[in-house]
Structure formats: structure tokens, C-alpha cells
């Protein structure tokens, strides 16, 4: 494990919603160019934890965060430039949420906000991002039509392309396939496998088979506590903690 680069380092992380502590002293190093799966029963803090990694919880009232999160050794809660952070650490949500505009404009949206106006450059970013998200061939002849006219699985890959267009280094995904049919799910899973060559991926999933299939490392959360964190193959064959074993064998959750 020690040969891998650490991309995100989380130290003594506590998070409170008002008085309710949702994350309790989380310590974890997430490796570069790997897929890390976050698993655990509903309400255990997976989405909350994921959101701390690009400060999405800042948008929620009454949240208190203690501890430290470093991306490439830099404390992300010390930086003033949250926009830049969210460019570097992008996010894909559970429900595909393309903007109500054309496929092209969905992908060009972020780059345009960052001041890119040159049509040739935008064309290139759009094509590269759509190719990167394995959806170029399906949409190349209808780039000017609404993204809302695509299937759910296609929409989710558009959202992944939109994230890629910002040239992030880390992509956070919160149950990205839970709203998709099995064929779209396997397309997104193949895509994730492909993406980890270039990106560090952290993915929340309720699907144990999915975690086992696509992740290198797995973190198991329970009631806001990180119970176990290890290489996925070890966790699924020889869990160290009884609670992990009970969860992955389907005894609860
Ligand atoms: N915006 C919020 N305000 C107050 N409490 C919240 C908020 N979001 C989450 N919580 C609480 O924090 C705890 C962790 O919730 P979280 O959404 O992180 O769980 P989860 O593991 O992602 O669950 P699920 O698998 O159902 O998505 C829960 O007790 C939840 O009720
Ligand atoms: Mg969640």
C-alpha cells in the first residue's frame, strides 16, 4: 500500500449537523489513480463524508467541521478559492442532473465560465470530454439537441463528461448508477475503470458487487465511524471486523 501516492489525506475529521455528530474522527488516506468505494448502511455518513472532500457541506447551514483534509498536501479548509477546489475535485450526483440545454452547452458550460470563448477550443473540449465519458459515438450527431432528451444512462455519462470538461484530478461520485438500468450501469462501471488511469475516484455505492467489481480500496462506514478501510479484495474475502463481515454478507443494512 505504501508505494501508492496519497491524493487525499483526511485527519481526525469530525462533522456535526447542529448537535448531531455525523462523522466521528475519520482518518483515511485515499490513493491517487485508484477507485475507492465508500460503503455502509443508509444514514451512516457516506454522502456527508464525500461532500467534505470538495466542501459541498459549506452550502448546508449549521454544519461544523473539525480536523483536516488535504488534497496534494494542501489543507482545503484553509483555501479561500473554493471554486478552484471544486474544479480540481469534481462531483457526479446520484440522479443524472444535466442542465436544461443542449448536449454541447452542458459540456461547454464550465469551460465558458472559466473564460474560454474560442469555438475551436470549446469544440475540442466537448469532443474530448464526451469521448472520455464513452458517449461521443452516441451523441456526436445530435450535439445541439437537448440533453434532457437522452436516456437516464446517457444523461449520467453526460454529467461525467461535464465533470471531465473541468479537467479535475479527483472525481467524487455519489451512487452514480443507482438510478440506472443494468446495461447503463455496466457502461458507467466500465467507464470508471477507464477513468482511473487519469483520475482519482471516490464512489459511494450500496451495491456490494459493484464495490467488489470496480474498486481498489473500500471504506466501510457505520454510524459516522470508519470501521474498516482496506484493499477491496481483502475486505471482501477476509474482513477484519465482525461488523464489516455482517454488512458485506448482507446480515444488516
Ligand atoms: N443536510 C443535513 N442536515 C442535517 N442532517 C443531515 C443532513 N444531511 C445528512 N444528515 C444526517 O447525517 C447522517 C448521515 O447522512 P448521510 O446522508 O451522509 O448518510 P448516507 O450514508 O449517505 O445515507 P444513504 O445511504 O441513505 O444515502 C444522517 O443521520 C442524516 O440524517
Ligand atoms: Mg447518501
mmCIF file of C-alpha atoms and ligand atoms in Angstrom:
data_model
loop_
_atom_site.group_PDB
_atom_site.id
_atom_site.type_symbol
_atom_site.label_atom_id
_atom_site.label_comp_id
_atom_site.label_asym_id
_atom_site.label_seq_id
_atom_site.Cartn_x
_atom_site.Cartn_y
_atom_site.Cartn_z
ATOM 1 C CA UNK A 1 0.000 0.000 0.000
ATOM 2 C CA UNK A 2 2.827 2.369 0.878
ATOM 3 C CA UNK A 3 4.106 2.597 -2.709
ATOM 4 C CA UNK A 4 0.989 4.449 -3.834
ATOM 5 C CA UNK A 5 0.711 8.207 -3.812
ATOM 6 C CA UNK A 6 -1.745 9.687 -1.371
ATOM 7 C CA UNK A 7 -4.090 12.113 -3.128
ATOM 8 C CA UNK A 8 -6.476 12.954 -0.288
ATOM 9 C CA UNK A 9 -5.453 12.774 3.329
ATOM 10 C CA UNK A 10 -8.170 13.040 5.967
ATOM 11 C CA UNK A 11 -7.129 13.537 9.575
ATOM 12 C CA UNK A 12 -9.304 13.484 12.686
ATOM 13 C CA UNK A 13 -12.361 14.627 10.770
ATOM 14 C CA UNK A 14 -15.496 15.365 12.824
ATOM 15 C CA UNK A 15 -18.660 16.772 11.299
ATOM 16 C CA UNK A 16 -21.771 17.979 13.122
ATOM 17 C CA UNK A 17 -25.185 18.944 11.769
ATOM 18 C CA UNK A 18 -26.227 21.167 14.671
ATOM 19 C CA UNK A 19 -25.676 18.915 17.701
ATOM 20 C CA UNK A 20 -25.850 15.707 15.710
ATOM 21 C CA UNK A 21 -22.426 14.268 15.004
ATOM 22 C CA UNK A 22 -22.499 12.640 11.567
ATOM 23 C CA UNK A 23 -18.768 11.893 11.195
ATOM 24 C CA UNK A 24 -16.592 10.762 14.080
ATOM 25 C CA UNK A 25 -12.825 11.066 13.983
ATOM 26 C CA UNK A 26 -12.338 9.843 10.417
ATOM 27 C CA UNK A 27 -8.749 9.119 9.395
ATOM 28 C CA UNK A 28 -8.085 7.875 5.892
ATOM 29 C CA UNK A 29 -5.586 8.309 3.078
ATOM 30 C CA UNK A 30 -7.098 7.975 -0.387
ATOM 31 C CA UNK A 31 -4.724 6.882 -3.126
ATOM 32 C CA UNK A 32 -4.061 8.554 -6.438
ATOM 33 C CA UNK A 33 -5.385 6.891 -9.627
ATOM 34 C CA UNK A 34 -7.347 4.354 -7.676
ATOM 35 C CA UNK A 35 -11.046 3.785 -7.190
ATOM 36 C CA UNK A 36 -12.053 3.992 -3.542
ATOM 37 C CA UNK A 37 -15.538 2.741 -2.657
ATOM 38 C CA UNK A 38 -17.466 4.041 0.353
ATOM 39 C CA UNK A 39 -19.963 1.507 1.658
ATOM 40 C CA UNK A 40 -22.258 1.242 4.669
ATOM 41 C CA UNK A 41 -25.939 1.304 5.608
ATOM 42 C CA UNK A 42 -28.240 4.222 4.939
ATOM 43 C CA UNK A 43 -27.548 7.218 7.170
ATOM 44 C CA UNK A 44 -24.027 6.150 8.156
ATOM 45 C CA UNK A 45 -22.441 9.291 6.704
ATOM 46 C CA UNK A 46 -21.177 8.267 3.262
ATOM 47 C CA UNK A 47 -22.609 11.243 1.360
ATOM 48 C CA UNK A 48 -21.665 13.593 4.174
ATOM 49 C CA UNK A 49 -18.090 12.351 4.035
ATOM 50 C CA UNK A 50 -17.964 12.581 0.240
ATOM 51 C CA UNK A 51 -19.187 16.181 0.379
ATOM 52 C CA UNK A 52 -16.466 17.187 2.836
ATOM 53 C CA UNK A 53 -13.902 16.343 0.143
ATOM 54 C CA UNK A 54 -14.811 19.340 -2.021
ATOM 55 C CA UNK A 55 -16.517 21.429 0.654
ATOM 56 C CA UNK A 56 -20.032 20.874 -0.626
ATOM 57 C CA UNK A 57 -21.196 20.831 3.013
ATOM 58 C CA UNK A 58 -20.298 24.533 3.147
ATOM 59 C CA UNK A 59 -23.603 25.076 1.369
ATOM 60 C CA UNK A 60 -25.565 23.464 4.223
ATOM 61 C CA UNK A 61 -26.486 25.581 7.249
ATOM 62 C CA UNK A 62 -25.400 24.711 10.763
ATOM 63 C CA UNK A 63 -22.538 22.435 9.797
ATOM 64 C CA UNK A 64 -19.414 22.329 11.967
ATOM 65 C CA UNK A 65 -16.312 20.623 10.669
ATOM 66 C CA UNK A 66 -13.183 19.831 12.677
ATOM 67 C CA UNK A 67 -9.983 18.150 11.612
ATOM 68 C CA UNK A 68 -8.061 18.361 8.402
ATOM 69 C CA UNK A 69 -8.491 17.382 4.770
ATOM 70 C CA UNK A 70 -5.520 17.706 2.478
ATOM 71 C CA UNK A 71 -5.528 17.399 -1.291
ATOM 72 C CA UNK A 72 -1.959 17.018 -2.546
ATOM 73 C CA UNK A 73 -0.820 18.039 0.914
ATOM 74 C CA UNK A 74 -2.818 21.284 0.919
ATOM 75 C CA UNK A 75 -5.454 21.907 3.578
ATOM 76 C CA UNK A 76 -8.659 22.520 1.604
ATOM 77 C CA UNK A 77 -10.410 24.234 4.510
ATOM 78 C CA UNK A 78 -7.680 26.896 4.617
ATOM 79 C CA UNK A 79 -8.072 27.911 0.989
ATOM 80 C CA UNK A 80 -10.139 30.928 0.009
ATOM 81 C CA UNK A 81 -10.670 29.656 -3.520
ATOM 82 C CA UNK A 82 -13.460 27.110 -3.218
ATOM 83 C CA UNK A 83 -14.272 27.381 -6.932
ATOM 84 C CA UNK A 84 -10.774 26.266 -7.783
ATOM 85 C CA UNK A 85 -11.046 23.427 -5.280
ATOM 86 C CA UNK A 86 -14.300 22.230 -6.863
ATOM 87 C CA UNK A 87 -12.648 22.384 -10.278
ATOM 88 C CA UNK A 88 -9.897 20.134 -9.029
ATOM 89 C CA UNK A 89 -12.285 17.886 -7.089
ATOM 90 C CA UNK A 90 -15.368 17.404 -9.275
ATOM 91 C CA UNK A 91 -18.622 15.687 -8.398
ATOM 92 C CA UNK A 92 -21.214 13.452 -10.062
ATOM 93 C CA UNK A 93 -24.538 13.046 -8.284
ATOM 94 C CA UNK A 94 -26.931 10.172 -7.734
ATOM 95 C CA UNK A 95 -29.600 11.432 -10.089
ATOM 96 C CA UNK A 96 -28.369 12.487 -13.523
ATOM 97 C CA UNK A 97 -28.775 16.268 -13.499
ATOM 98 C CA UNK A 98 -27.906 17.643 -16.930
ATOM 99 C CA UNK A 99 -28.669 21.330 -17.393
ATOM 100 C CA UNK A 100 -31.760 22.086 -19.499
ATOM 101 C CA UNK A 101 -29.706 22.997 -22.544
ATOM 102 C CA UNK A 102 -28.034 21.272 -25.470
ATOM 103 C CA UNK A 103 -25.571 18.433 -25.022
ATOM 104 C CA UNK A 104 -22.831 20.704 -26.346
ATOM 105 C CA UNK A 105 -23.680 23.538 -23.968
ATOM 106 C CA UNK A 106 -23.786 21.183 -20.977
ATOM 107 C CA UNK A 107 -20.153 20.284 -21.546
ATOM 108 C CA UNK A 108 -19.016 23.771 -22.607
ATOM 109 C CA UNK A 109 -20.736 25.410 -19.630
ATOM 110 C CA UNK A 110 -17.907 25.100 -17.122
ATOM 111 C CA UNK A 111 -15.086 25.969 -19.543
ATOM 112 C CA UNK A 112 -17.083 29.045 -20.694
ATOM 113 C CA UNK A 113 -17.492 30.193 -17.085
ATOM 114 C CA UNK A 114 -13.731 29.893 -16.810
ATOM 115 C CA UNK A 115 -13.435 32.344 -19.691
ATOM 116 C CA UNK A 116 -12.880 30.030 -22.657
ATOM 117 C CA UNK A 117 -14.659 31.592 -25.648
ATOM 118 C CA UNK A 118 -12.742 30.256 -28.654
ATOM 119 C CA UNK A 119 -15.100 27.969 -30.555
ATOM 120 C CA UNK A 120 -12.317 25.676 -31.780
ATOM 121 C CA UNK A 121 -11.062 25.142 -28.243
ATOM 122 C CA UNK A 122 -14.579 24.566 -26.923
ATOM 123 C CA UNK A 123 -15.290 22.085 -29.729
ATOM 124 C CA UNK A 124 -12.164 20.203 -28.763
ATOM 125 C CA UNK A 125 -13.013 20.136 -25.058
ATOM 126 C CA UNK A 126 -16.564 18.971 -25.814
ATOM 127 C CA UNK A 127 -15.390 16.143 -28.055
ATOM 128 C CA UNK A 128 -12.618 15.023 -25.712
ATOM 129 C CA UNK A 129 -14.899 15.073 -22.690
ATOM 130 C CA UNK A 130 -17.653 13.143 -24.429
ATOM 131 C CA UNK A 131 -15.139 10.618 -25.698
ATOM 132 C CA UNK A 132 -13.660 10.390 -22.211
ATOM 133 C CA UNK A 133 -17.107 9.600 -20.842
ATOM 134 C CA UNK A 134 -17.688 6.939 -23.516
ATOM 135 C CA UNK A 135 -20.702 8.660 -25.028
ATOM 136 C CA UNK A 136 -19.298 10.513 -28.036
ATOM 137 C CA UNK A 137 -20.476 7.981 -30.618
ATOM 138 C CA UNK A 138 -23.997 8.026 -29.263
ATOM 139 C CA UNK A 139 -24.392 11.803 -29.327
ATOM 140 C CA UNK A 140 -21.987 13.217 -31.921
ATOM 141 C CA UNK A 141 -24.766 13.750 -34.466
ATOM 142 C CA UNK A 142 -27.099 15.493 -32.030
ATOM 143 C CA UNK A 143 -24.853 17.795 -30.034
ATOM 144 C CA UNK A 144 -27.217 20.730 -30.485
ATOM 145 C CA UNK A 145 -30.252 18.894 -29.148
ATOM 146 C CA UNK A 146 -31.363 18.996 -25.533
ATOM 147 C CA UNK A 147 -29.522 16.786 -23.056
ATOM 148 C CA UNK A 148 -32.875 16.160 -21.407
ATOM 149 C CA UNK A 149 -33.868 14.088 -24.443
ATOM 150 C CA UNK A 150 -31.301 11.422 -23.604
ATOM 151 C CA UNK A 151 -31.895 8.249 -21.612
ATOM 152 C CA UNK A 152 -31.002 8.206 -17.915
ATOM 153 C CA UNK A 153 -27.815 6.258 -18.515
ATOM 154 C CA UNK A 154 -26.773 8.616 -21.293
ATOM 155 C CA UNK A 155 -27.579 11.620 -19.119
ATOM 156 C CA UNK A 156 -25.350 10.258 -16.367
ATOM 157 C CA UNK A 157 -22.472 9.886 -18.821
ATOM 158 C CA UNK A 158 -23.122 13.476 -19.969
ATOM 159 C CA UNK A 159 -22.768 14.511 -16.323
ATOM 160 C CA UNK A 160 -19.488 12.598 -16.107
ATOM 161 C CA UNK A 161 -18.357 14.328 -19.329
ATOM 162 C CA UNK A 162 -19.343 17.670 -17.797
ATOM 163 C CA UNK A 163 -17.179 16.881 -14.778
ATOM 164 C CA UNK A 164 -14.265 15.797 -17.003
ATOM 165 C CA UNK A 165 -14.500 19.014 -19.049
ATOM 166 C CA UNK A 166 -13.301 20.920 -15.991
ATOM 167 C CA UNK A 167 -10.114 18.852 -16.011
ATOM 168 C CA UNK A 168 -10.463 17.691 -12.427
ATOM 169 C CA UNK A 169 -7.941 15.481 -10.678
ATOM 170 C CA UNK A 170 -10.419 13.824 -8.366
ATOM 171 C CA UNK A 171 -13.983 12.766 -9.231
ATOM 172 C CA UNK A 172 -16.461 12.170 -6.421
ATOM 173 C CA UNK A 173 -19.470 10.037 -7.314
ATOM 174 C CA UNK A 174 -22.459 9.560 -5.030
ATOM 175 C CA UNK A 175 -24.293 6.385 -6.087
ATOM 176 C CA UNK A 176 -23.899 7.292 -9.772
ATOM 177 C CA UNK A 177 -25.618 4.168 -11.062
ATOM 178 C CA UNK A 178 -28.456 3.747 -8.578
ATOM 179 C CA UNK A 179 -30.947 5.325 -10.986
ATOM 180 C CA UNK A 180 -29.708 3.329 -13.991
ATOM 181 C CA UNK A 181 -30.694 0.044 -15.628
ATOM 182 C CA UNK A 182 -28.172 -2.839 -15.684
ATOM 183 C CA UNK A 183 -26.838 -2.069 -19.175
ATOM 184 C CA UNK A 184 -26.251 1.614 -18.426
ATOM 185 C CA UNK A 185 -24.776 0.605 -15.079
ATOM 186 C CA UNK A 186 -22.219 -1.658 -16.696
ATOM 187 C CA UNK A 187 -21.327 1.111 -19.171
ATOM 188 C CA UNK A 188 -20.698 3.528 -16.321
ATOM 189 C CA UNK A 189 -18.728 0.858 -14.443
ATOM 190 C CA UNK A 190 -16.508 0.235 -17.476
ATOM 191 C CA UNK A 191 -16.058 3.950 -17.777
ATOM 192 C CA UNK A 192 -14.943 4.260 -14.151
ATOM 193 C CA UNK A 193 -12.370 1.539 -14.747
ATOM 194 C CA UNK A 194 -11.095 3.569 -17.711
ATOM 195 C CA UNK A 195 -11.155 6.906 -15.865
ATOM 196 C CA UNK A 196 -8.929 5.823 -13.026
ATOM 197 C CA UNK A 197 -5.923 5.955 -15.346
ATOM 198 C CA UNK A 198 -6.267 9.722 -15.295
ATOM 199 C CA UNK A 199 -8.271 10.482 -12.168
ATOM 200 C CA UNK A 200 -8.616 9.582 -8.533
ATOM 201 C CA UNK A 201 -12.153 8.338 -7.980
ATOM 202 C CA UNK A 202 -14.167 8.121 -4.788
ATOM 203 C CA UNK A 203 -17.529 6.427 -5.205
ATOM 204 C CA UNK A 204 -20.401 5.791 -2.811
ATOM 205 C CA UNK A 205 -22.316 2.629 -3.562
ATOM 206 C CA UNK A 206 -24.951 0.483 -1.917
ATOM 207 C CA UNK A 207 -24.150 -2.322 -4.261
ATOM 208 C CA UNK A 208 -21.590 -4.724 -2.785
ATOM 209 C CA UNK A 209 -20.988 -6.444 -6.110
ATOM 210 C CA UNK A 210 -20.292 -3.089 -7.664
ATOM 211 C CA UNK A 211 -17.816 -2.160 -4.924
ATOM 212 C CA UNK A 212 -16.107 -5.517 -5.354
ATOM 213 C CA UNK A 213 -16.024 -5.185 -9.145
ATOM 214 C CA UNK A 214 -14.759 -1.681 -9.620
ATOM 215 C CA UNK A 215 -12.866 -0.501 -6.540
ATOM 216 C CA UNK A 216 -9.269 -0.960 -5.460
ATOM 217 C CA UNK A 217 -9.892 0.063 -1.870
ATOM 218 C CA UNK A 218 -13.028 0.067 0.230
ATOM 219 C CA UNK A 219 -14.021 2.067 3.292
ATOM 220 C CA UNK A 220 -16.850 0.745 5.453
ATOM 221 C CA UNK A 221 -18.780 3.321 7.491
ATOM 222 C CA UNK A 222 -21.203 2.653 10.321
ATOM 223 C CA UNK A 223 -22.936 5.361 12.358
ATOM 224 C CA UNK A 224 -20.429 8.004 11.352
ATOM 225 C CA UNK A 225 -17.440 5.838 12.202
ATOM 226 C CA UNK A 226 -14.959 4.445 9.704
ATOM 227 C CA UNK A 227 -14.961 0.823 10.835
ATOM 228 C CA UNK A 228 -12.619 -0.645 8.282
ATOM 229 C CA UNK A 229 -10.549 0.534 5.363
ATOM 230 C CA UNK A 230 -8.502 -1.823 3.249
ATOM 231 C CA UNK A 231 -7.860 -3.165 -0.197
ATOM 232 C CA UNK A 232 -11.166 -4.283 -1.654
ATOM 233 C CA UNK A 233 -10.023 -7.841 -2.308
ATOM 234 C CA UNK A 234 -9.023 -8.194 1.344
ATOM 235 C CA UNK A 235 -12.185 -6.633 2.687
ATOM 236 C CA UNK A 236 -14.435 -8.885 0.653
ATOM 237 C CA UNK A 237 -12.509 -12.065 1.302
ATOM 238 C CA UNK A 238 -11.259 -11.578 4.844
ATOM 239 C CA UNK A 239 -12.879 -8.641 6.649
ATOM 240 C CA UNK A 240 -11.056 -7.769 9.866
ATOM 241 C CA UNK A 241 -14.054 -6.502 11.797
ATOM 242 C CA UNK A 242 -17.131 -8.557 12.628
ATOM 243 C CA UNK A 243 -19.380 -5.595 11.751
ATOM 244 C CA UNK A 244 -17.847 -5.404 8.262
ATOM 245 C CA UNK A 245 -18.403 -9.096 7.774
ATOM 246 C CA UNK A 246 -22.026 -8.838 8.868
ATOM 247 C CA UNK A 247 -22.618 -5.963 6.484
ATOM 248 C CA UNK A 248 -20.982 -7.373 3.389
ATOM 249 C CA UNK A 249 -22.619 -10.737 3.852
ATOM 250 C CA UNK A 250 -25.964 -8.988 3.986
ATOM 251 C CA UNK A 251 -26.793 -9.571 7.621
ATOM 252 C CA UNK A 252 -27.895 -5.972 8.051
ATOM 253 C CA UNK A 253 -28.206 -2.669 6.142
HETATM 254 N N1 LIG B 1 -28.395 18.483 5.476
HETATM 255 C C1 LIG B 1 -28.472 17.772 6.601
HETATM 256 N N2 LIG B 1 -28.911 18.341 7.746
HETATM 257 C C2 LIG B 1 -28.970 17.619 8.900
HETATM 258 N N3 LIG B 1 -28.635 16.323 8.998
HETATM 259 C C3 LIG B 1 -28.196 15.713 7.887
HETATM 260 C C4 LIG B 1 -28.092 16.387 6.637
HETATM 261 N N4 LIG B 1 -27.633 15.515 5.708
HETATM 262 C C5 LIG B 1 -27.463 14.345 6.362
HETATM 263 N N5 LIG B 1 -27.801 14.454 7.663
HETATM 264 C C6 LIG B 1 -27.719 13.379 8.676
HETATM 265 O O1 LIG B 1 -26.383 12.903 8.749
HETATM 266 C C7 LIG B 1 -26.362 11.479 8.834
HETATM 267 C C8 LIG B 1 -25.578 10.911 7.659
HETATM 268 O O2 LIG B 1 -26.318 11.167 6.462
HETATM 269 P P1 LIG B 1 -25.745 10.855 5.014
HETATM 270 O O3 LIG B 1 -26.674 11.439 4.031
HETATM 271 O O4 LIG B 1 -24.331 11.286 4.959
HETATM 272 O O5 LIG B 1 -25.812 9.266 5.006
HETATM 273 P P2 LIG B 1 -25.563 8.224 3.803
HETATM 274 O O6 LIG B 1 -24.626 7.207 4.352
HETATM 275 O O7 LIG B 1 -25.168 8.941 2.583
HETATM 276 O O8 LIG B 1 -27.002 7.570 3.628
HETATM 277 P P3 LIG B 1 -27.715 6.998 2.288
HETATM 278 O O9 LIG B 1 -27.071 5.677 2.023
HETATM 279 O O10 LIG B 1 -29.141 6.844 2.703
HETATM 280 O O11 LIG B 1 -27.534 7.987 1.196
HETATM 281 C C9 LIG B 1 -27.816 11.030 8.892
HETATM 282 O O12 LIG B 1 -28.177 10.882 10.252
HETATM 283 C C10 LIG B 1 -28.565 12.191 8.273
HETATM 284 O O13 LIG B 1 -29.857 12.282 8.782
HETATM 285 MG MG1 LIG B 2 -26.061 9.161 0.665
#
